[in-house]
Tab-separated table of C-alpha atoms (C1' of nucleotides) in Angstrom:
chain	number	residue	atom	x	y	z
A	1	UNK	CA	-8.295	35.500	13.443
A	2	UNK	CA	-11.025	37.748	13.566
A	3	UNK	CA	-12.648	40.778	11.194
A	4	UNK	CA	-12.048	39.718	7.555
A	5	UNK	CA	-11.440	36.320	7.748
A	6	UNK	CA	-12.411	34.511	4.640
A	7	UNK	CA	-10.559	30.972	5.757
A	8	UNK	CA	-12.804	28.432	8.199
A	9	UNK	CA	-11.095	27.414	11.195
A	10	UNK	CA	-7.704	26.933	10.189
A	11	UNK	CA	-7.068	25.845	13.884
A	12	UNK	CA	-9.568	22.521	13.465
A	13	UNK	CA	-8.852	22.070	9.659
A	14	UNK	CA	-4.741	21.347	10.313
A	15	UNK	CA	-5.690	19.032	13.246
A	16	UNK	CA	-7.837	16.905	11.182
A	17	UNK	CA	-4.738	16.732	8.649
A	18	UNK	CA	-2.708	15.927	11.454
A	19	UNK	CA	-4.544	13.539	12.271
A	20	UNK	CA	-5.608	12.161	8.987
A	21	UNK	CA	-2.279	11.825	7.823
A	22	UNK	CA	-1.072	9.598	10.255
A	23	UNK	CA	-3.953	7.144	9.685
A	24	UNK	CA	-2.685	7.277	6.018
A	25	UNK	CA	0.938	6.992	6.802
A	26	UNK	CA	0.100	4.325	8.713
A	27	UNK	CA	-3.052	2.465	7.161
A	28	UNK	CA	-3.420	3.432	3.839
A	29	UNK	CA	-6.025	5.317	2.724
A	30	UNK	CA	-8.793	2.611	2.056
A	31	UNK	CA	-7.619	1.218	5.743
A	32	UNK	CA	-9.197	4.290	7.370
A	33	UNK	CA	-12.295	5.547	7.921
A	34	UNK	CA	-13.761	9.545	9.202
A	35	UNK	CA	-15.228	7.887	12.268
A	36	UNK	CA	-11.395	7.263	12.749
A	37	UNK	CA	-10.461	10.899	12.425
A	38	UNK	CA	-13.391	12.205	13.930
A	39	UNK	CA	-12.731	10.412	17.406
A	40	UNK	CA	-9.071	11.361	17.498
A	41	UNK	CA	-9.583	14.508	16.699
A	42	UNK	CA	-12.790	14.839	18.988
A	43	UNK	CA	-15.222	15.993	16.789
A	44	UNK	CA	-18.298	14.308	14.938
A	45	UNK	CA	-18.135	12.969	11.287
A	46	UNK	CA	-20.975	15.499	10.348
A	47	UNK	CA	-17.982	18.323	11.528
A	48	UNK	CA	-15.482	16.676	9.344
A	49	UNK	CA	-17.647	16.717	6.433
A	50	UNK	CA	-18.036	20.797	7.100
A	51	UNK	CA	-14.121	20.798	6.829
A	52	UNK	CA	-13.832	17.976	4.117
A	53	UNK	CA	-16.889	17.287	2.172
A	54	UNK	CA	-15.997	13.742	0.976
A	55	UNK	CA	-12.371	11.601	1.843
A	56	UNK	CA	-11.509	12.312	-1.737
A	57	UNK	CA	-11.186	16.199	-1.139
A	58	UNK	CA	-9.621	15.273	2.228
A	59	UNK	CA	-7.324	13.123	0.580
A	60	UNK	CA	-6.353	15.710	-1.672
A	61	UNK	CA	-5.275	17.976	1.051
A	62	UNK	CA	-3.219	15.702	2.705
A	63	UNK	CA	-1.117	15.341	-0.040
A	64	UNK	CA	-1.010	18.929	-1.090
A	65	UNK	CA	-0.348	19.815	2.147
A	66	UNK	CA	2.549	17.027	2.321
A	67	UNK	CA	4.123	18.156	-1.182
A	68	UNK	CA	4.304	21.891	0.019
A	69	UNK	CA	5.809	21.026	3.344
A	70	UNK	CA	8.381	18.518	1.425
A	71	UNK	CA	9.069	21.306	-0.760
A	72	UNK	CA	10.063	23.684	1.893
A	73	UNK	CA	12.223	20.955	3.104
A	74	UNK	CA	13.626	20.602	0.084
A	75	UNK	CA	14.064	24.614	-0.379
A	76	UNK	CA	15.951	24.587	3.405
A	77	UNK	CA	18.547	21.993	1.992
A	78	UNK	CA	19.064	24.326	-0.651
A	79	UNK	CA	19.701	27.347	1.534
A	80	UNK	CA	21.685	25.025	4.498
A	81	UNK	CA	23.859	23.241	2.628
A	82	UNK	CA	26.463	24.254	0.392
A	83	UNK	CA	27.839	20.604	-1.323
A	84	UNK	CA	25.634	18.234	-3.212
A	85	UNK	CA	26.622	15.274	-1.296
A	86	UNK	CA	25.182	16.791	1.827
A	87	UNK	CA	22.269	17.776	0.359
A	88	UNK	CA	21.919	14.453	-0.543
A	89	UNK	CA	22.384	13.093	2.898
A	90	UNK	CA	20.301	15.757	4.260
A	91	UNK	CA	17.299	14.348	1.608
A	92	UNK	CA	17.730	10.436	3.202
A	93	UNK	CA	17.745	12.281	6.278
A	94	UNK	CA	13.575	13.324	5.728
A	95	UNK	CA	13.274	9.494	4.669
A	96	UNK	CA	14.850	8.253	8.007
A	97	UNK	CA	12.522	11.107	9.905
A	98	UNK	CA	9.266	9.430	8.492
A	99	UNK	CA	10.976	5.886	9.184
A	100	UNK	CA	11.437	6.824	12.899
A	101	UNK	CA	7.828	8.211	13.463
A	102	UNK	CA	7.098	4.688	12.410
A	103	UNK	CA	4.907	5.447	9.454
A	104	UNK	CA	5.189	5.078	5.213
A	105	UNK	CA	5.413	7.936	3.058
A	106	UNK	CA	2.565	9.407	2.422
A	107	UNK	CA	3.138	9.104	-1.318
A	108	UNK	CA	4.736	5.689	-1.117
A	109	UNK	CA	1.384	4.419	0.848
A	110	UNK	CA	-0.895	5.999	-1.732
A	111	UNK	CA	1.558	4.763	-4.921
A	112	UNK	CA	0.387	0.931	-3.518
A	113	UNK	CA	-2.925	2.365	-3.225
A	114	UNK	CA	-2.839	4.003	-7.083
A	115	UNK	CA	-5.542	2.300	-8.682
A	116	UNK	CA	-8.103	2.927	-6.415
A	117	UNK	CA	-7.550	6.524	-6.247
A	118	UNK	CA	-9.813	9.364	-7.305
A	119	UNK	CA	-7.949	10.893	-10.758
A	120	UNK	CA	-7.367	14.903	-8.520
A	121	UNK	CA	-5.345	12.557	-5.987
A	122	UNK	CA	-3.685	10.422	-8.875
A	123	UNK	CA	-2.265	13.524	-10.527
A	124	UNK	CA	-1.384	14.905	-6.814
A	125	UNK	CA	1.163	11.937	-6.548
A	126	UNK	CA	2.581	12.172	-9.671
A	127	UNK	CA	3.462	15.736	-9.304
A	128	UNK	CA	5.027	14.982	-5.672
A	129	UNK	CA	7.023	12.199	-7.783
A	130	UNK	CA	8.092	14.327	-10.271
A	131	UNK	CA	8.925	17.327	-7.968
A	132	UNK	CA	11.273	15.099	-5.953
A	133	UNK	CA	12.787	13.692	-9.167
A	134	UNK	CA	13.507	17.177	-10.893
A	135	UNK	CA	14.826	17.989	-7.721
A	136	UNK	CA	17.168	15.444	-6.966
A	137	UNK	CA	18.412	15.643	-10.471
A	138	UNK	CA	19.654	18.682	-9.741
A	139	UNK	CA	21.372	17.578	-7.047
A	140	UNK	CA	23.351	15.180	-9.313
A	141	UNK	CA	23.936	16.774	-11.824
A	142	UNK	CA	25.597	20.010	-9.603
A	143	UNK	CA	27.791	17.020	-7.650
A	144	UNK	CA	28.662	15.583	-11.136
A	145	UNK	CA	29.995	18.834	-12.416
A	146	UNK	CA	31.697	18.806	-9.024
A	147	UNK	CA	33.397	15.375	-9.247
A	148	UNK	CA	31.579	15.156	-5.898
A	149	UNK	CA	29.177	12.391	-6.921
A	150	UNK	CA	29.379	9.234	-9.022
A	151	UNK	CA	27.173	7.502	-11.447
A	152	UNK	CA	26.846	5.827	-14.671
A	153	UNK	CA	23.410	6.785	-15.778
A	154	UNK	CA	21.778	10.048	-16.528
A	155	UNK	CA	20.829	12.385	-13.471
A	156	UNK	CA	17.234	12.136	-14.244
A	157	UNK	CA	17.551	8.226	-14.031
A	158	UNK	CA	19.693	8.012	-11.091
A	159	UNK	CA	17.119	10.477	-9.391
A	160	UNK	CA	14.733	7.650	-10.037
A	161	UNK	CA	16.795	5.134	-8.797
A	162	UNK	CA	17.589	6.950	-5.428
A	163	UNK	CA	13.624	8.086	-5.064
A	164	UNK	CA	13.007	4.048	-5.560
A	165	UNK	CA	15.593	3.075	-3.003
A	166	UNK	CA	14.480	4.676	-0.318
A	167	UNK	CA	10.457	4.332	-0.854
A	168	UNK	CA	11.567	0.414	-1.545
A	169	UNK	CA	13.527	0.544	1.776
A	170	UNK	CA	10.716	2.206	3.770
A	171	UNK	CA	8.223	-0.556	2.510
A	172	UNK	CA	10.145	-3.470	3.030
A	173	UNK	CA	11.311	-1.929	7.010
A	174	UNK	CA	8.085	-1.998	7.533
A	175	UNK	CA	7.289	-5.090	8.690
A	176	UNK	CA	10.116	-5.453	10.749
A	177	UNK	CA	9.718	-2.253	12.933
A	178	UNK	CA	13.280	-1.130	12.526
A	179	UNK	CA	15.000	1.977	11.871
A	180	UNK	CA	18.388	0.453	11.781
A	181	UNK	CA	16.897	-1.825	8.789
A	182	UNK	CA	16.406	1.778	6.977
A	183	UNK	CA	19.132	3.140	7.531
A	184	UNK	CA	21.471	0.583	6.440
A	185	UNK	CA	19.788	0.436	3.463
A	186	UNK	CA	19.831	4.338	2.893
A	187	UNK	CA	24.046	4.126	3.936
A	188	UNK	CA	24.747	2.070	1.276
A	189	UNK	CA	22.825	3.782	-1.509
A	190	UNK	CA	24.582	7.316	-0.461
A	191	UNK	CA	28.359	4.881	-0.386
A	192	UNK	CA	27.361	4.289	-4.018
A	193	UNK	CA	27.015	7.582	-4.943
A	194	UNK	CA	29.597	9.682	-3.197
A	195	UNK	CA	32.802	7.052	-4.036
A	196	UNK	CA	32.117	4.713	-7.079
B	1	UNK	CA	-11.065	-36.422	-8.465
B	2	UNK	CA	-13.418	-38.663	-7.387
B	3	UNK	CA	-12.970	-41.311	-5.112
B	4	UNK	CA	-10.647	-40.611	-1.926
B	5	UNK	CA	-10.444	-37.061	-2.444
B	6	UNK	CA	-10.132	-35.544	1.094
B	7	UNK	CA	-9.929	-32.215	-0.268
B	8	UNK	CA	-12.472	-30.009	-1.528
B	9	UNK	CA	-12.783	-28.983	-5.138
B	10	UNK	CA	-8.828	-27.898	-5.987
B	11	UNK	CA	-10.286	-26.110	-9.257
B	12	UNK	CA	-12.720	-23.764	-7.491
B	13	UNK	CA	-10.199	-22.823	-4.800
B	14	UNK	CA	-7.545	-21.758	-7.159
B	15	UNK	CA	-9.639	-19.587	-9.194
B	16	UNK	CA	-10.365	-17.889	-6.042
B	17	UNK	CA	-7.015	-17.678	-5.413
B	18	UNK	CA	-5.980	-16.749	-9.147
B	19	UNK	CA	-8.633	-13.942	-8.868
B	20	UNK	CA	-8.211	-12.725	-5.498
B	21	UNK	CA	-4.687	-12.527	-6.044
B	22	UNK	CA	-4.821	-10.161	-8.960
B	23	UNK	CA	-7.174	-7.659	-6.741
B	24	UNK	CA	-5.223	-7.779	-3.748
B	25	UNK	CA	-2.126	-6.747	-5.988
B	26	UNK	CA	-4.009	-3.971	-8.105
B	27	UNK	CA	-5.961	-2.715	-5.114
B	28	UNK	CA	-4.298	-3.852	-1.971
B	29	UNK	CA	-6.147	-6.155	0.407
B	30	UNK	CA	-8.176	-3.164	1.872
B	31	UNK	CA	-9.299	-2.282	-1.257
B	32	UNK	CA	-11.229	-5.181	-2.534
B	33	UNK	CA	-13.888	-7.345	-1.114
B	34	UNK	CA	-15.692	-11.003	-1.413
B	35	UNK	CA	-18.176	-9.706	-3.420
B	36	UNK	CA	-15.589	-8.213	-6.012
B	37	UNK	CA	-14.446	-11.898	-5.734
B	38	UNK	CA	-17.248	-13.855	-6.532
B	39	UNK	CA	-18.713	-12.161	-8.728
B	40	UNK	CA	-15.442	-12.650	-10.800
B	41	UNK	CA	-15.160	-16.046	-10.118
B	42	UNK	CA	-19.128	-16.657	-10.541
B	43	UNK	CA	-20.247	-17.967	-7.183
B	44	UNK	CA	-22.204	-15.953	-4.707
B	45	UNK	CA	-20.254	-14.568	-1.437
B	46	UNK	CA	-21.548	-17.765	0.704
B	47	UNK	CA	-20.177	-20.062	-1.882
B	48	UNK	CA	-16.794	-18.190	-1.284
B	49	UNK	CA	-16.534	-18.576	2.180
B	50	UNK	CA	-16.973	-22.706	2.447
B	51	UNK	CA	-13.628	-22.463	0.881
B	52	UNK	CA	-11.926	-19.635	2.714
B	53	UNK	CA	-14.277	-19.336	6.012
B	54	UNK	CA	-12.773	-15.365	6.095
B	55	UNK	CA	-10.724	-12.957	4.642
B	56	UNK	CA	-7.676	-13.102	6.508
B	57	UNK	CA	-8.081	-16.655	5.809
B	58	UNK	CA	-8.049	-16.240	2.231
B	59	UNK	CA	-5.133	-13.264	2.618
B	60	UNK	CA	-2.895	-16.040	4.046
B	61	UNK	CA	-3.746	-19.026	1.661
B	62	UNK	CA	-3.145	-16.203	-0.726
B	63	UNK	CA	0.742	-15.394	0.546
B	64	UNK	CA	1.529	-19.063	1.478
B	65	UNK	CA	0.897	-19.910	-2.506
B	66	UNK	CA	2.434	-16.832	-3.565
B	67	UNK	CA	5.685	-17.804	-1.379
B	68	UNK	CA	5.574	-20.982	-2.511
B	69	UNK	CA	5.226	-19.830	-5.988
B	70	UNK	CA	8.645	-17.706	-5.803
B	71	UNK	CA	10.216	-20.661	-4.268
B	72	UNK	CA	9.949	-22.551	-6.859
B	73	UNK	CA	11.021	-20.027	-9.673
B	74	UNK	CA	13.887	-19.550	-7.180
B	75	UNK	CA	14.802	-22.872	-7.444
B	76	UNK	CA	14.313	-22.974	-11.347
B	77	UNK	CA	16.955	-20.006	-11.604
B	78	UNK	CA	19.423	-22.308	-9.174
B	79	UNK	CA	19.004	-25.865	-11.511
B	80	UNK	CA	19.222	-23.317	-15.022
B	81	UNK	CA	21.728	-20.795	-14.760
B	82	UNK	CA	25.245	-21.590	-14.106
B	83	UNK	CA	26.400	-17.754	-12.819
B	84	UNK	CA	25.232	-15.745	-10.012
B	85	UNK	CA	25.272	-12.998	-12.552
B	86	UNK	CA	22.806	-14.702	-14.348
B	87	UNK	CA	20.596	-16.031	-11.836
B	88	UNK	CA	20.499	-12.271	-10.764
B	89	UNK	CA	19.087	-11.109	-13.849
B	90	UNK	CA	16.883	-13.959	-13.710
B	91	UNK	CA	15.862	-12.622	-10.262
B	92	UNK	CA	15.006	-8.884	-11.380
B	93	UNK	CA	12.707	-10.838	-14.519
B	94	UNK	CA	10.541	-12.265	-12.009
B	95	UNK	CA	9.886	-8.596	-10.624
B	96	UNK	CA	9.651	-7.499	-14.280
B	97	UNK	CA	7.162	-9.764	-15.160
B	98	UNK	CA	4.542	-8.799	-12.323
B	99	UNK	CA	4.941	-5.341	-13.416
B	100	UNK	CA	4.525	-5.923	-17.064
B	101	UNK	CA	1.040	-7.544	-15.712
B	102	UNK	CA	0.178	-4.143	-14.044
B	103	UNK	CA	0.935	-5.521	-10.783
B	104	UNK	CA	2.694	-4.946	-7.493
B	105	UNK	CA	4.703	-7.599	-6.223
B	106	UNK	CA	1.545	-9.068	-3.150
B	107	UNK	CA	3.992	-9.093	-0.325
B	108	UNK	CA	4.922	-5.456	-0.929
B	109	UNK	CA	1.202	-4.258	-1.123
B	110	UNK	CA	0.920	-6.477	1.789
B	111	UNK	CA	3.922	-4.656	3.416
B	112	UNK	CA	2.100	-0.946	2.920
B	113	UNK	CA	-0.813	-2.144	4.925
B	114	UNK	CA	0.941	-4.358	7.269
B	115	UNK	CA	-0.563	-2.219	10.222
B	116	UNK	CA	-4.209	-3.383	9.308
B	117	UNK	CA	-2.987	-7.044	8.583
B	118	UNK	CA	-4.254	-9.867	11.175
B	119	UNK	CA	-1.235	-11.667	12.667
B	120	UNK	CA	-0.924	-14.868	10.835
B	121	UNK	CA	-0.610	-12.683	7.653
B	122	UNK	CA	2.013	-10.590	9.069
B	123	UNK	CA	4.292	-13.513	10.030
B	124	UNK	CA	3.522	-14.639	6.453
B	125	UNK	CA	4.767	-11.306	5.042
B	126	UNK	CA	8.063	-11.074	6.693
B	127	UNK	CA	8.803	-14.887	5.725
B	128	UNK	CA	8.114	-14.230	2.378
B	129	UNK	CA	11.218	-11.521	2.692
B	130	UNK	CA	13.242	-13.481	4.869
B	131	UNK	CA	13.077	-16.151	2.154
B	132	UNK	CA	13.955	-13.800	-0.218
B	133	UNK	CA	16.956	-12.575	1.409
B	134	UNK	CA	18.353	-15.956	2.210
B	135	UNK	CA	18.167	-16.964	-1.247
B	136	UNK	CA	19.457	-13.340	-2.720
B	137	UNK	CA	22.379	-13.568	0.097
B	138	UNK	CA	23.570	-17.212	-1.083
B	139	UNK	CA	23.640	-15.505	-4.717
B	140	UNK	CA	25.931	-12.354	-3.780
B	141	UNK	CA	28.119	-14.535	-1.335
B	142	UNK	CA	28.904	-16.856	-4.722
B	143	UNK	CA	29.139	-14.311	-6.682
B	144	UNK	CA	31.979	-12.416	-4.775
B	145	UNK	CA	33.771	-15.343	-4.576
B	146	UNK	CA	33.498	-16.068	-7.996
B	147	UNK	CA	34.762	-12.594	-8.414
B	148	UNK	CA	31.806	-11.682	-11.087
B	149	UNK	CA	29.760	-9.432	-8.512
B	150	UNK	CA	31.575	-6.447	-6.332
B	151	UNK	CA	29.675	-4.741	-3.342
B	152	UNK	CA	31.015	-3.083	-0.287
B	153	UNK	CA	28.719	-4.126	2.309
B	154	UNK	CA	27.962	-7.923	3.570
B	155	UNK	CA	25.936	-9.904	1.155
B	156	UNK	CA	23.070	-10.520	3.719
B	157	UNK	CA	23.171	-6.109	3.853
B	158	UNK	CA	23.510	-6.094	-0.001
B	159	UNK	CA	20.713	-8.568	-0.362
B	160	UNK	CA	17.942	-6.110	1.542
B	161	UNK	CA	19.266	-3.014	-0.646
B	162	UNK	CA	18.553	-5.277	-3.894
B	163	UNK	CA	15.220	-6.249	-2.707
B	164	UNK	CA	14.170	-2.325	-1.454
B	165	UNK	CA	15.160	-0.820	-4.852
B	166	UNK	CA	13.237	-3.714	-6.517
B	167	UNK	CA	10.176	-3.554	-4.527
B	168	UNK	CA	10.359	0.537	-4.222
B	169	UNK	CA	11.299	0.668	-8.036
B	170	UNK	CA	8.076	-1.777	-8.732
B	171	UNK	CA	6.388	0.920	-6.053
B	172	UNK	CA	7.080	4.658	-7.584
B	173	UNK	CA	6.108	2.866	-11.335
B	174	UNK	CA	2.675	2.528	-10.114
B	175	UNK	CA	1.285	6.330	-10.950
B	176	UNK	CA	2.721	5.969	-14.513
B	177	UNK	CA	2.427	2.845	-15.519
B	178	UNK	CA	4.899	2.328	-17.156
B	179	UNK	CA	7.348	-0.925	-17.457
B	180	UNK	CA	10.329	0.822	-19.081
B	181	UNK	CA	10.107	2.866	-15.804
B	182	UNK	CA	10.557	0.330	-13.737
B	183	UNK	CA	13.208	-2.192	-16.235
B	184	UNK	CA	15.876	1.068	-16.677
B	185	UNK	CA	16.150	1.178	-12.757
B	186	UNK	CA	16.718	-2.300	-12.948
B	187	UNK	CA	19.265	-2.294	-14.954
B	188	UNK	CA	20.932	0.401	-12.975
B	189	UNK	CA	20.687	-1.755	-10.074
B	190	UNK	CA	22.493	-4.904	-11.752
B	191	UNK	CA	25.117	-2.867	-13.261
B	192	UNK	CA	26.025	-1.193	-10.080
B	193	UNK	CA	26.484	-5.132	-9.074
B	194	UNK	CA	28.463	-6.144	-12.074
B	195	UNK	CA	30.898	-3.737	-12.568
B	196	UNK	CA	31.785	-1.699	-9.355
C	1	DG	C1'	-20.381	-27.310	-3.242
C	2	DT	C1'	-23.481	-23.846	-4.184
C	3	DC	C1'	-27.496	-21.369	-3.429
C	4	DT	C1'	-31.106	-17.658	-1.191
C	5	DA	C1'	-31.843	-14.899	2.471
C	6	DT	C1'	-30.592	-12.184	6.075
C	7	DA	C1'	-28.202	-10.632	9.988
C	8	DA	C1'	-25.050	-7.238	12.035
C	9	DC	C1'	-22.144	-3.806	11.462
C	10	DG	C1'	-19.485	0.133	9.554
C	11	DA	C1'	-18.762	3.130	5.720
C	12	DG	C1'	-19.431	7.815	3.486
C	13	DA	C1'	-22.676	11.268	3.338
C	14	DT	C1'	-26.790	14.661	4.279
C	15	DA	C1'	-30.554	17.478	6.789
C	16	DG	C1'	-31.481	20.582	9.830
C	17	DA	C1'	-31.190	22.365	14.752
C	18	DC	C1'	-28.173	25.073	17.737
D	1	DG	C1'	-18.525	25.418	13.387
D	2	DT	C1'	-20.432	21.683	15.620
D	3	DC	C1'	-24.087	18.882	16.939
D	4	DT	C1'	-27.966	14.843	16.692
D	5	DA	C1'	-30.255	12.056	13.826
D	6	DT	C1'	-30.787	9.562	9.888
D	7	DC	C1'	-30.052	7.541	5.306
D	8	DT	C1'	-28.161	4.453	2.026
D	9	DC	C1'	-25.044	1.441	0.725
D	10	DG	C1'	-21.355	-1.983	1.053
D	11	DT	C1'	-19.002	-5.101	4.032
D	12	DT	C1'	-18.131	-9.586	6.410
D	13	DA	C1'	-20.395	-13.355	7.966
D	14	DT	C1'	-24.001	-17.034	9.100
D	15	DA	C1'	-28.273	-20.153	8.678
D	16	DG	C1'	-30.327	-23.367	6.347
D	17	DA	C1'	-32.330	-25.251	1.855
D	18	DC	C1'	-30.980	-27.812	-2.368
DNA sequence: GTCTATAACGAGATAGAC
DNA sequence: GTCTATCTCGTTATAGAC
């Protein structure tokens, strides 16, 4: 990364994401602090602001940076799998990944945390919401067409439902520490789906 | 109040209660502060801590009433409605009503931060879903034996899916604010009960 | 039971040297 | 790009008067 490059130092940026993320995931926004960040990461706060100039355009990078990654994720069940159903399973399946790391999604944590939220990261979450609705929709609606997948209400509403169900699940998991609690939870809402 | 009265002044308590309440469930317990507090209640800071010496002091008196709150509407649905069906619905209308106050349910904000939360609230927390399970279990468990309600799983594993898709639906309605949001996936949720 | 005053600390943020 | 140093403000909490 040398003649021409317009970017700062890509190399310390995405480690303070890394690192700021988890503190989200697991804290909540207003439950962390840069001092946090800056002695993970091993840095001073003065070098975070360099990279970040306030939490609220750090904040906004974590969750653009989250909703492109998801995205891709999203993209690779596309291109992997050829039924609905699995794609379905293969969405839980990025649920139960964040479950097992032990931390809330991103978007989930900052949902709780919507009113106190700058507006640029309010409209961030949204669109990560909406995204994983039209998405999902899609999904349903191709496994309807099928006769793959079952439901009574509209794909855009049972996209809502499912996107609820699992966030709901991760929340209330939680407390207890448990995968298992998860993904029992995430079975069931996939039985509903694939044999009602 | 006067003479005998061991307690100190019940009416000044509960408004800090009533108010600190309502900003722990808009903002999440990191995300207010006893001087947000006061100065809604209209003491100074000081004044606010004879009656709750700190804050994890007042974030447990706040769960413990809030539990004890639910309990009682629990209770209410148990002496008024004669069908699980109906004490069901009656169970997704207290939800509904904390969202239609711009609310999330406390003990799922709670549940977000639960990493940050001292001990005494945790153990709070998870009571406040244990007793919400128990009671939601006792409700299936008639209800299939009634024949009126039809899930595949055990009512105790039923009873966590109904409370993560309430809680997660209450969740992902945040951003938009919007009650209709959060009342169709309701519905969905009962129907899938009622009719499978 | 409520007040004023203040302590003690941590937060987000900035200036300017290297 | 990172540092030291500092600023300002908000936070929880306490001491002691009324």
């Amino acid at each position: 990364m040398a003649a021409g490059s317009v970017r700062e130092d890509a190399g310390t940026a995405a480690r303070i994401l890394d690192v700021a993320e988890e503190l989200v995931q697991v804290r909540g926004f207003n439950g962390f602090s840069y001092a946090d960040v800056s002695a993970q990461v091993g840095i001073t706060k003065a070098a975070l602001h360099y990279h970040f100039a306030g939490k609220a355009d750090l904040g906004l990078a974590l969750i653009s940076r989250y909703a492109d990654r998801f995205a891709s994720e999203l993209a690779k069940l596309d291109a992997g799998h050829a039924t609905p159903a699995a794609r379905l399973a293969g969405y839980t399946g990025l649920y139960l990944h964040v479950v097992r790391r032990q931390r809330m999604c991103l978007c989930g944590m900052l949902a709780a945390e919507y009113q106190t939220l700058p507006d640029p990261m309010r409209e961030a979450v949204t669109s990560f919401f909406d995204a994983n609705e039209s998405w999902l929709e899609k999904v349903l609606e191709e496994g309807r067409q099928e006769g793959t997948l079952h439901f009574p209400r509209t794909p855009r509403d049972t996209a809502r439902v499912v996107i609820a169900c699992l966030e709901g699940a991760m929340l209330v998991a939680r407390p207890y520490g448990d995968p298992d609690r998860f993904q029992t939870m995430a079975t069931s809402l996939l039985a509903g789906l694939t044999r009602e």
